[in-house]
Amino acid sequence: MDVNLINLIEKYGSDDNKCREYLETLKWMGAVKCPRCGSEKISRIKKRSQFDCDACRYQFSVTAGTIFHDSHLPLWKWFLAVYLMAESKKGISANQLKRSLNVSYKTAWYLCHRIRKAMQEVVPSPKLTGIVEVDETYVGGKYDKRRKRGPWQKQPVMGLLQREGKFEARTICNTEKKTLHGVINERINKGVEIMTDELPAYKSLDKIGYNHDAVCHSKKEWVRGDIHTNGIENAWSLFKRSIVGSYHQISTKHMDAYLDEFEWRFNGRENPYLFRDTLMRLLNAPKMEFKELIA
Ligand SMILES: [Zn+2]
């Protein structure tokens, strides 16, 4: 189903039973299974939206042990939150979510972080291949007028974009050659064609098994044939706009989580099932305690 806000509301409205049924379909495809013993001999306890395992007598619901668990928030508000986070091009802040869903700031904040957590790639995906654009940038950091603190306070972030493929980004401790090469070795297959700008740290990529091409931005060279970093610069500008437009400021502590959220949305930008796939992630990601978030 290609979801927009209208058909989301038409389909689920504020009906928690409909939301629950959909989650049950996503989780079990009609064959309910006991999460404890794996038995498929299950009875439904109608009134409590619970199931009872005939084999081990364990009682459970579709949200047991998932990120939805222990939440007092109705499922239909979860659905709206997932929709807003997955489908808003520039993301949505906890403050905006608070207003849209008419919940407390704390609830909205918790909701954002839990959904963001579910968007994280759990298993490392295969290494990138084909043609990969690599670039680093600085994000966040506030200019402090009194102390005249400048951009050096910003968080360096490194991104890799496989053309016609996936984008990934992470925070890095510095932009030295050792750091950048480390990430490239870890995430990009040898022999791959890598496109960067003229940063000296990228210069010796040829020596460690890559085909390296660079454009010289300082000489106002942006494109030479198919050598350019336009794809990744587009990703950066979207990410930065989402920070300015929605989050205003991101603490370094949570930066990787925001990057994960952005990756999920960016890589899913042409996926008509992004809403459904995000719900699937929520059903399959381990639950998360409030303590974990504020630690
Ligand atoms: Zn059982």
GROMACS .gro file of N, CA and C and ligand atoms in nm, residues 34-39 42 53-58 60, ligand 1:
model
   43
   34CYS      N    1   0.398  -1.870   1.927
   34CYS     CA    2   0.434  -1.836   2.064
   34CYS      C    3   0.580  -1.787   2.068
   35PRO      N    4   0.602  -1.665   2.120
   35PRO     CA    5   0.740  -1.614   2.123
   35PRO      C    6   0.829  -1.691   2.220
   36ARG      N    7   0.766  -1.767   2.311
   36ARG     CA    8   0.847  -1.838   2.409
   36ARG      C    9   0.885  -1.978   2.361
   37CYS      N   10   0.786  -2.056   2.314
   37CYS     CA   11   0.818  -2.195   2.280
   37CYS      C   12   0.804  -2.223   2.130
   38GLY      N   13   0.754  -2.127   2.055
   38GLY     CA   14   0.746  -2.146   1.911
   38GLY      C   15   0.625  -2.224   1.864
   39SER      N   16   0.541  -2.267   1.956
   39SER     CA   17   0.421  -2.344   1.918
   39SER      C   18   0.325  -2.258   1.836
   42ILE      N   19  -0.234  -2.172   1.923
   42ILE     CA   20  -0.255  -2.049   1.998
   42ILE      C   21  -0.404  -2.017   2.005
   53CYS      N   22  -0.084  -1.936   2.464
   53CYS     CA   23  -0.021  -2.052   2.401
   53CYS      C   24  -0.075  -2.180   2.464
   54ASP      N   25  -0.131  -2.268   2.380
   54ASP     CA   26  -0.189  -2.392   2.431
   54ASP      C   27  -0.081  -2.487   2.483
   55ALA      N   28   0.040  -2.470   2.431
   55ALA     CA   29   0.147  -2.561   2.472
   55ALA      C   30   0.210  -2.520   2.605
   56CYS      N   31   0.246  -2.392   2.619
   56CYS     CA   32   0.317  -2.353   2.742
   56CYS      C   33   0.239  -2.253   2.826
   57ARG      N   34   0.122  -2.218   2.783
   57ARG     CA   35   0.030  -2.128   2.856
   57ARG      C   36   0.083  -1.985   2.870
   58TYR      N   37   0.180  -1.953   2.789
   58TYR     CA   38   0.233  -1.816   2.790
   58TYR      C   39   0.132  -1.723   2.725
   60PHE      N   40   0.062  -1.356   2.552
   60PHE     CA   41   0.138  -1.250   2.485
   60PHE      C   42   0.051  -1.171   2.389
  296ZN      ZN   43   0.433  -2.136   2.414
   0.00000   0.00000   0.00000
